[in-house]
Each structure stands twice: as structure tokens, then as C-alpha cells.
Tab-separated table of C-alpha atoms in Angstrom:
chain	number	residue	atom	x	y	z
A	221	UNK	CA	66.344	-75.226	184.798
A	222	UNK	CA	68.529	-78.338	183.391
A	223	UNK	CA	71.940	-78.388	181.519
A	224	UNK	CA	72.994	-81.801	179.875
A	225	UNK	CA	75.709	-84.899	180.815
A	226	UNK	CA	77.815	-87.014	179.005
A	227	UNK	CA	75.430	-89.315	178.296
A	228	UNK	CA	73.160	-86.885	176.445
A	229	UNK	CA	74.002	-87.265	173.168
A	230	UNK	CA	70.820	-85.887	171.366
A	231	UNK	CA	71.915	-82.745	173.227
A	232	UNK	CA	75.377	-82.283	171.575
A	233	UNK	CA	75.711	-80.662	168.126
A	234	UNK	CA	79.317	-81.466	167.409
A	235	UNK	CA	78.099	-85.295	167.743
A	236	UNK	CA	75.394	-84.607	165.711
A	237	UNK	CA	77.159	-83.298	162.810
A	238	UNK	CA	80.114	-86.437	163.382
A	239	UNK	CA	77.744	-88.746	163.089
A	240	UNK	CA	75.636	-87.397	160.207
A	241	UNK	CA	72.600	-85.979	162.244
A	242	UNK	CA	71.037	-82.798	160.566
A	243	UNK	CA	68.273	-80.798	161.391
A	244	UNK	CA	65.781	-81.733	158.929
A	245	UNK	CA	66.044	-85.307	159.763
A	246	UNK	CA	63.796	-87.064	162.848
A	247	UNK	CA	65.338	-87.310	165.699
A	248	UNK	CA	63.517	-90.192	166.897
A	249	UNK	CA	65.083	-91.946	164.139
A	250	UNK	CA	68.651	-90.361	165.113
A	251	UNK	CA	68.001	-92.030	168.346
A	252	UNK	CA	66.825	-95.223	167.453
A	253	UNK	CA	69.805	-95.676	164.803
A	254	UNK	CA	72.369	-94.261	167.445
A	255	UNK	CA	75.960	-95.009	166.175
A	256	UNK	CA	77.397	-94.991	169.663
A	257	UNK	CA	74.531	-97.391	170.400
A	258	UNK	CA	72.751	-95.267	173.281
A	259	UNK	CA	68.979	-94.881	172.688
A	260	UNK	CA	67.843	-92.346	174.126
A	261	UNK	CA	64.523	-92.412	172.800
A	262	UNK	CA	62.889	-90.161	176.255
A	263	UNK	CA	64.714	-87.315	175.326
A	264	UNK	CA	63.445	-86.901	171.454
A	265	UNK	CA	59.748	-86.023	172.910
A	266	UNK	CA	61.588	-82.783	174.451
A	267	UNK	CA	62.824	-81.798	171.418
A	268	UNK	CA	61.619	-80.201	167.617
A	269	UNK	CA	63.899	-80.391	164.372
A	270	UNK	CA	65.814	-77.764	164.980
A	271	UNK	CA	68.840	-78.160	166.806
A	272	UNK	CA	68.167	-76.401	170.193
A	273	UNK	CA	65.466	-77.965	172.505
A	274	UNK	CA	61.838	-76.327	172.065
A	275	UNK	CA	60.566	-75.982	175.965
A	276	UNK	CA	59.259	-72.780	175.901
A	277	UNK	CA	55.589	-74.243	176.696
A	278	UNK	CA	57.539	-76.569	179.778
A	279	UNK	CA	58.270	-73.341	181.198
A	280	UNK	CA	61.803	-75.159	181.444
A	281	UNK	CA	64.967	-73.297	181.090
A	282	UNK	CA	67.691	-75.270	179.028
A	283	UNK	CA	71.687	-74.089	179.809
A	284	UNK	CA	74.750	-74.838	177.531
A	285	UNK	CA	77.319	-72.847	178.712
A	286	UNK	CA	74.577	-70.139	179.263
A	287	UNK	CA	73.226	-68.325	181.824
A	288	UNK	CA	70.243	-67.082	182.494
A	289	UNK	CA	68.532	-64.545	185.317
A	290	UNK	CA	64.765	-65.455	187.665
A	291	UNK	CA	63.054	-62.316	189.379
A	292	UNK	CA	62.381	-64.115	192.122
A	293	UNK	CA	59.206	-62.016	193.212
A	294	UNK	CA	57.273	-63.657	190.255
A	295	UNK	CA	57.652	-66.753	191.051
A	296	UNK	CA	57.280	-66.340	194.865
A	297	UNK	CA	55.287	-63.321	195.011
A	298	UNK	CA	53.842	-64.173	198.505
A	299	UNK	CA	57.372	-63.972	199.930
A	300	UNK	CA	58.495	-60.523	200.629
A	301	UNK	CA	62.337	-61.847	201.174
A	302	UNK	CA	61.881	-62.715	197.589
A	303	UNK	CA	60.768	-58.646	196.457
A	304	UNK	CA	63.171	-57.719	193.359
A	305	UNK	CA	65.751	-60.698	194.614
A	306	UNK	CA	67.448	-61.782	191.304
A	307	UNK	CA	69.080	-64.825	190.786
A	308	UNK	CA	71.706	-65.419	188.243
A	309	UNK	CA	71.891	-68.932	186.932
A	310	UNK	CA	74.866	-70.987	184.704
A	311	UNK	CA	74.816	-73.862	183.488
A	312	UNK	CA	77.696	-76.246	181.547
A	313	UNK	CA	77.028	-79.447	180.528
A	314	UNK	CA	81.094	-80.340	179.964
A	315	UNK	CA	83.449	-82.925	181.192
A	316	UNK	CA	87.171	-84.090	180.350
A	317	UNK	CA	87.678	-85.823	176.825
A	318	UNK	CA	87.010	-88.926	176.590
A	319	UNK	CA	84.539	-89.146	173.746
A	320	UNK	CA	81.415	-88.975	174.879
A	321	UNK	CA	78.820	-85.916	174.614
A	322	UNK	CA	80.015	-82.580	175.559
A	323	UNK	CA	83.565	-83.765	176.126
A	324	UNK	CA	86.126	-81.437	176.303
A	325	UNK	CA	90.281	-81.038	176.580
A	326	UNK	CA	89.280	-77.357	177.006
A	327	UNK	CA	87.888	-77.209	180.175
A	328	UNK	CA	89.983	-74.668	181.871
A	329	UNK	CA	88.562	-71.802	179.645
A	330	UNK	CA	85.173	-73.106	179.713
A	331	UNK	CA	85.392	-72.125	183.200
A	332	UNK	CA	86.656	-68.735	182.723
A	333	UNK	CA	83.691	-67.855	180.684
A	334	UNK	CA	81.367	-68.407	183.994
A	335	UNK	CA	80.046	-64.491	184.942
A	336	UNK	CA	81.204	-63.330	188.185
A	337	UNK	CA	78.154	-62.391	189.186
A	338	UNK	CA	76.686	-66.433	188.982
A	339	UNK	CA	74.392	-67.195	192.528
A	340	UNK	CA	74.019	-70.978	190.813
A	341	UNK	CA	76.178	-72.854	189.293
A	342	UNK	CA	74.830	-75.812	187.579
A	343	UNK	CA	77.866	-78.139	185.748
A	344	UNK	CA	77.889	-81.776	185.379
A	345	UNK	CA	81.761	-82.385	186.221
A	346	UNK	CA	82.011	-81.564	189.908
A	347	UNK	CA	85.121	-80.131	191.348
A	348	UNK	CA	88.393	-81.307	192.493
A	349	UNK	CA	88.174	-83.450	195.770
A	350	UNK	CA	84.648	-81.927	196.349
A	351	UNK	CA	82.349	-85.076	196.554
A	352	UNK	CA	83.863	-86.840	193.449
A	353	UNK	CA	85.251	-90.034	194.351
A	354	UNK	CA	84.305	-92.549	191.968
A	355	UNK	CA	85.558	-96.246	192.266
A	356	UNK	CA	88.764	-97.855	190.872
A	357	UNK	CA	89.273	-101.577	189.523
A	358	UNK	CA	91.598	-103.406	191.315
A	359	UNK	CA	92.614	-101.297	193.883
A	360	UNK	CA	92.245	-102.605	197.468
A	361	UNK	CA	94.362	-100.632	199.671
A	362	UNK	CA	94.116	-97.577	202.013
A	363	UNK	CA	96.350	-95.249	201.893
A	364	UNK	CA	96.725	-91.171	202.498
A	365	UNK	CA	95.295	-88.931	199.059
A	366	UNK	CA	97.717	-85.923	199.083
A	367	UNK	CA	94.523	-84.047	197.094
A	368	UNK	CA	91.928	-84.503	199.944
A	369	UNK	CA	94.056	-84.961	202.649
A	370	UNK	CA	91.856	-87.887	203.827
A	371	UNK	CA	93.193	-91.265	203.760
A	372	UNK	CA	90.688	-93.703	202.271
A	373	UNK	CA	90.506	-96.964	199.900
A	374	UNK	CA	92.381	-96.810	196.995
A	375	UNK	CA	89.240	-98.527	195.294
A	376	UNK	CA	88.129	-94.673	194.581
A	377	UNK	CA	89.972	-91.622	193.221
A	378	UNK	CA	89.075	-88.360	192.259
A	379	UNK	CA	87.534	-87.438	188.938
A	380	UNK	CA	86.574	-83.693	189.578
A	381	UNK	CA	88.778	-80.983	187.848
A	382	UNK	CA	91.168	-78.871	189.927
A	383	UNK	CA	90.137	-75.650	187.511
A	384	UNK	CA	86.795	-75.641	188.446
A	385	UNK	CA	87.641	-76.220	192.150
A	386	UNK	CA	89.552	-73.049	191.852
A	387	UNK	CA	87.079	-70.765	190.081
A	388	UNK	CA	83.887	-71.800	192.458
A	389	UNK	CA	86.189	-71.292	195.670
A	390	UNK	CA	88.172	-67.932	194.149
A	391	UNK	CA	86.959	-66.437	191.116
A	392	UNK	CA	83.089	-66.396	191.813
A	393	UNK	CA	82.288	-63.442	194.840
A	394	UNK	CA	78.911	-64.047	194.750
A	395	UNK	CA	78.407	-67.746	194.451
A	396	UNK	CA	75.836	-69.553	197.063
A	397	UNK	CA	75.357	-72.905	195.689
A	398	UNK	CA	76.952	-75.569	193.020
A	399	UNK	CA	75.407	-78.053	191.743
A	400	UNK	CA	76.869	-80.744	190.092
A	401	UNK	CA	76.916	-85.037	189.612
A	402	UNK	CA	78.633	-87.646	186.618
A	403	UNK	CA	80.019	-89.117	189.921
A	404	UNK	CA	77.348	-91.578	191.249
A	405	UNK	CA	79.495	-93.036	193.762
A	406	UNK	CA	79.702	-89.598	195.998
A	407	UNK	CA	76.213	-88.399	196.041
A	408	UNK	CA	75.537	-86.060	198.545
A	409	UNK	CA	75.588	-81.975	200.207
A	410	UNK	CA	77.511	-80.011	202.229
A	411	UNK	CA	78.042	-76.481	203.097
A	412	UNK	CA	82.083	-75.421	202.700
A	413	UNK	CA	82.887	-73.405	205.194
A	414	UNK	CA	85.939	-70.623	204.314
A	415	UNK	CA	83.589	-69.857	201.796
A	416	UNK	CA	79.194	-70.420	203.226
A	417	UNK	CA	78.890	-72.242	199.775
A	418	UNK	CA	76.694	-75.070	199.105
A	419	UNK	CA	77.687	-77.885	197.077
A	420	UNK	CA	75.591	-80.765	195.909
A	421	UNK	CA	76.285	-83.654	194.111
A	422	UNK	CA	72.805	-84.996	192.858
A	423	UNK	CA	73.291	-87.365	190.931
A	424	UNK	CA	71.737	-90.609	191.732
A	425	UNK	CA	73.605	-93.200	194.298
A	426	UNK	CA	75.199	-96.091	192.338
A	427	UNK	CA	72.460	-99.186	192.050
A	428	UNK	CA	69.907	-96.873	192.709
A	429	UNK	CA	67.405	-96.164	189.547
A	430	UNK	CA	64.787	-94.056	191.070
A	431	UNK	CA	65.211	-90.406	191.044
A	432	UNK	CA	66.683	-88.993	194.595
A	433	UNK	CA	66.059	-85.755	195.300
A	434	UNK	CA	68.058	-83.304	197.074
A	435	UNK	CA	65.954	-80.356	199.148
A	436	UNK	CA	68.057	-77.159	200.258
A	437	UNK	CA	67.189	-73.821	201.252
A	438	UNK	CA	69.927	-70.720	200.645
A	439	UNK	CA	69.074	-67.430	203.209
């Protein structure tokens, strides 16, 4: 299962259609005449001329503010904790506007629209003062954050979005895990514990270009 970033463009049909990509034309040649000058040229293999991605035969699941549900049992069918255990899976691929793919000044009812009954929640904006400090130019000092309630350098601040915080910790009864990144400099997992969910924030640890996998186990 994999949603998109902001760095995705290939992904993102309202870019598409801004910058003159159609359907019938090759999206290798989209990519390698990229307006916004990101080539992208590993992603057009995943793709056919259509618009949405064509990975039936990866057995890959591709979300856009979807969801989708795994019987468990067929994948695991060895594992009798597994017998008739669904699990429901979302997936955004949005963050805050500031022009780049799947940028949004909407998020707030993007989040609204996750279902209540989500186990996994895959978005690549994390949450408000969950793992998202990301560094600052020309900021040196330390000083108490009123948001985390943490004092540290004023060389990072907080990019995550205080509407998502609110729906994974309030609005979601049967959440176990959420999985998120964009912010490379707070990479990491933890388990919060008012509410026995897992967060994650995979993406990969600034300077580091090899992938870096995060293992977890939810019970």
C-alpha cells in the first residue's frame, strides 16, 4: 500500500492539467520536459496513459484520499490471530499550499472525510507537534514551544497541522497506527499513550539517501 508526497508530481492530476499533461500523451516525456523542473523519470515505469497508476499486476494498492480494506487471513493464513481480522486502510497524499503536488488550503475537510472506522492511517503531512520538527534558518536560540511544551532550539519548528492532530487523537475510535513523513528532520516511532496509538514518521533521516525502514508489530 503507498499514497503520494509533495514531490510526486506525476501523481497529481490538477498539475497535470496546469501544466498541459493529458492522458494520451507519454508520460516519460511529461517527466523529462517537467515545467517545475523535477524529473521524476522512476515513477513513469509504474504508470500507463491513463491517469490513475496501473499496479494491479504489483499486487500494490495505490491511496488518494481512499481507503481500502485487507482480510487479513489471506495474506497470513498460517496465523489464526489473523482468522477474518479486517483491516481498514486510508491513505492522503496532502499537505498545506505551497505549490507543490497535492497541496492544499483545504486541509481541514480533507480530514473529515477519513472513515471512522480507519485501523491505518497513511498521510504524508504528519500531525501537530507529533514528530514534525523540521529546521529553521537563522534561528539559534532555545527557548520554551507553547505547542509541545518542550523547550528546544529555535533552529526547528513545527510543520504538522493541528486538524489532523485532532482527528487521529479524537475523531478516529478505532485507530492503531499513523503513518506519516515530509518531515525528514524528525524521523522516528512512538506509541502515545492516552490513546495506545502508534505513530511513525518514516521518512528518511536528513543526509541519509538509502531507504530506512521502520519494523512494528500492532496486537
Amino acid at each position: 500500500i503507498f499514497i503520494s508526497g509533495n514531490h510526486d508530481y506525476v501523481c497529481d492530476d490538477k498539475l497535470k492539467k496546469k501544466f498541459g499533461y493529458l492522458p494520451n500523451e507519454d508520460p516519460q516525456e511529461y517527466l523529462i520536459n517537467d515545467p517545475i523542473k523535477k524529473k521524476k523519470k522512476g515513477l513513469a515505469s509504474l504508470f500507463s496513459k491513463s491517469k490513475k497508476p496501473s499496479l494491479t499486476k504489483h499486487a500494490v494498492i495505490y491511496l488518494e484520499n481512499t481507503s481500502c480494506s485487507l482480510n487479513l487471513s489471506l495474506y497470513f493464513p498460517n496465523r489464526p490471530e489473523c482468522a477474518n481480522y479486517i483491516l481498514n486502510v486510508h491513505g492522503s497524499p496532502n499537505t498545506p499550499n505551497y505549490e507543490m503536488a497535492f497541496s492544499t488550503s483545504n486541509l481541514e475537510t480533507i480530514w473529515n472525510q477519513i472513515p471512522k472506522q480507519t485501523h491505518l492511517l497513511l498521510t504524508h503531512h504528519p500531525p501537530l507537534a507529533i514528530m514534525d520538527l523540521a529546521y529553521q534558518k537563522n534561528k539559534r536560540d532555545t527557548l520554551y514551544c507553547s505547542i509541545c511544551q518542550l523547550n528546544h532550539a529555535t533552529t526547528k519548528h513545527h510543520w504538522g497541522c493541528p486538524h489532523l492532530r485532532d482527528t487521529v487523537l479524537t475523531k478516529l475510535p478505532h485507530l492503531r497506527a499513523h503513518l506519516f513523513g515530509h518531515v525528514h528532520d524528525n524521523h522516528g516511532c512512538f506509541v502515545h499513550q492516552a490513546t495506545s496509538i502508534l505513530f511513525s514518521n518514516a521518512s528518511n533521516p536528513m543526509g541519509l539517501r538509502q531507504s530506512n525502514i521502520i519494523y512494528y508489530s500492532l496486537k
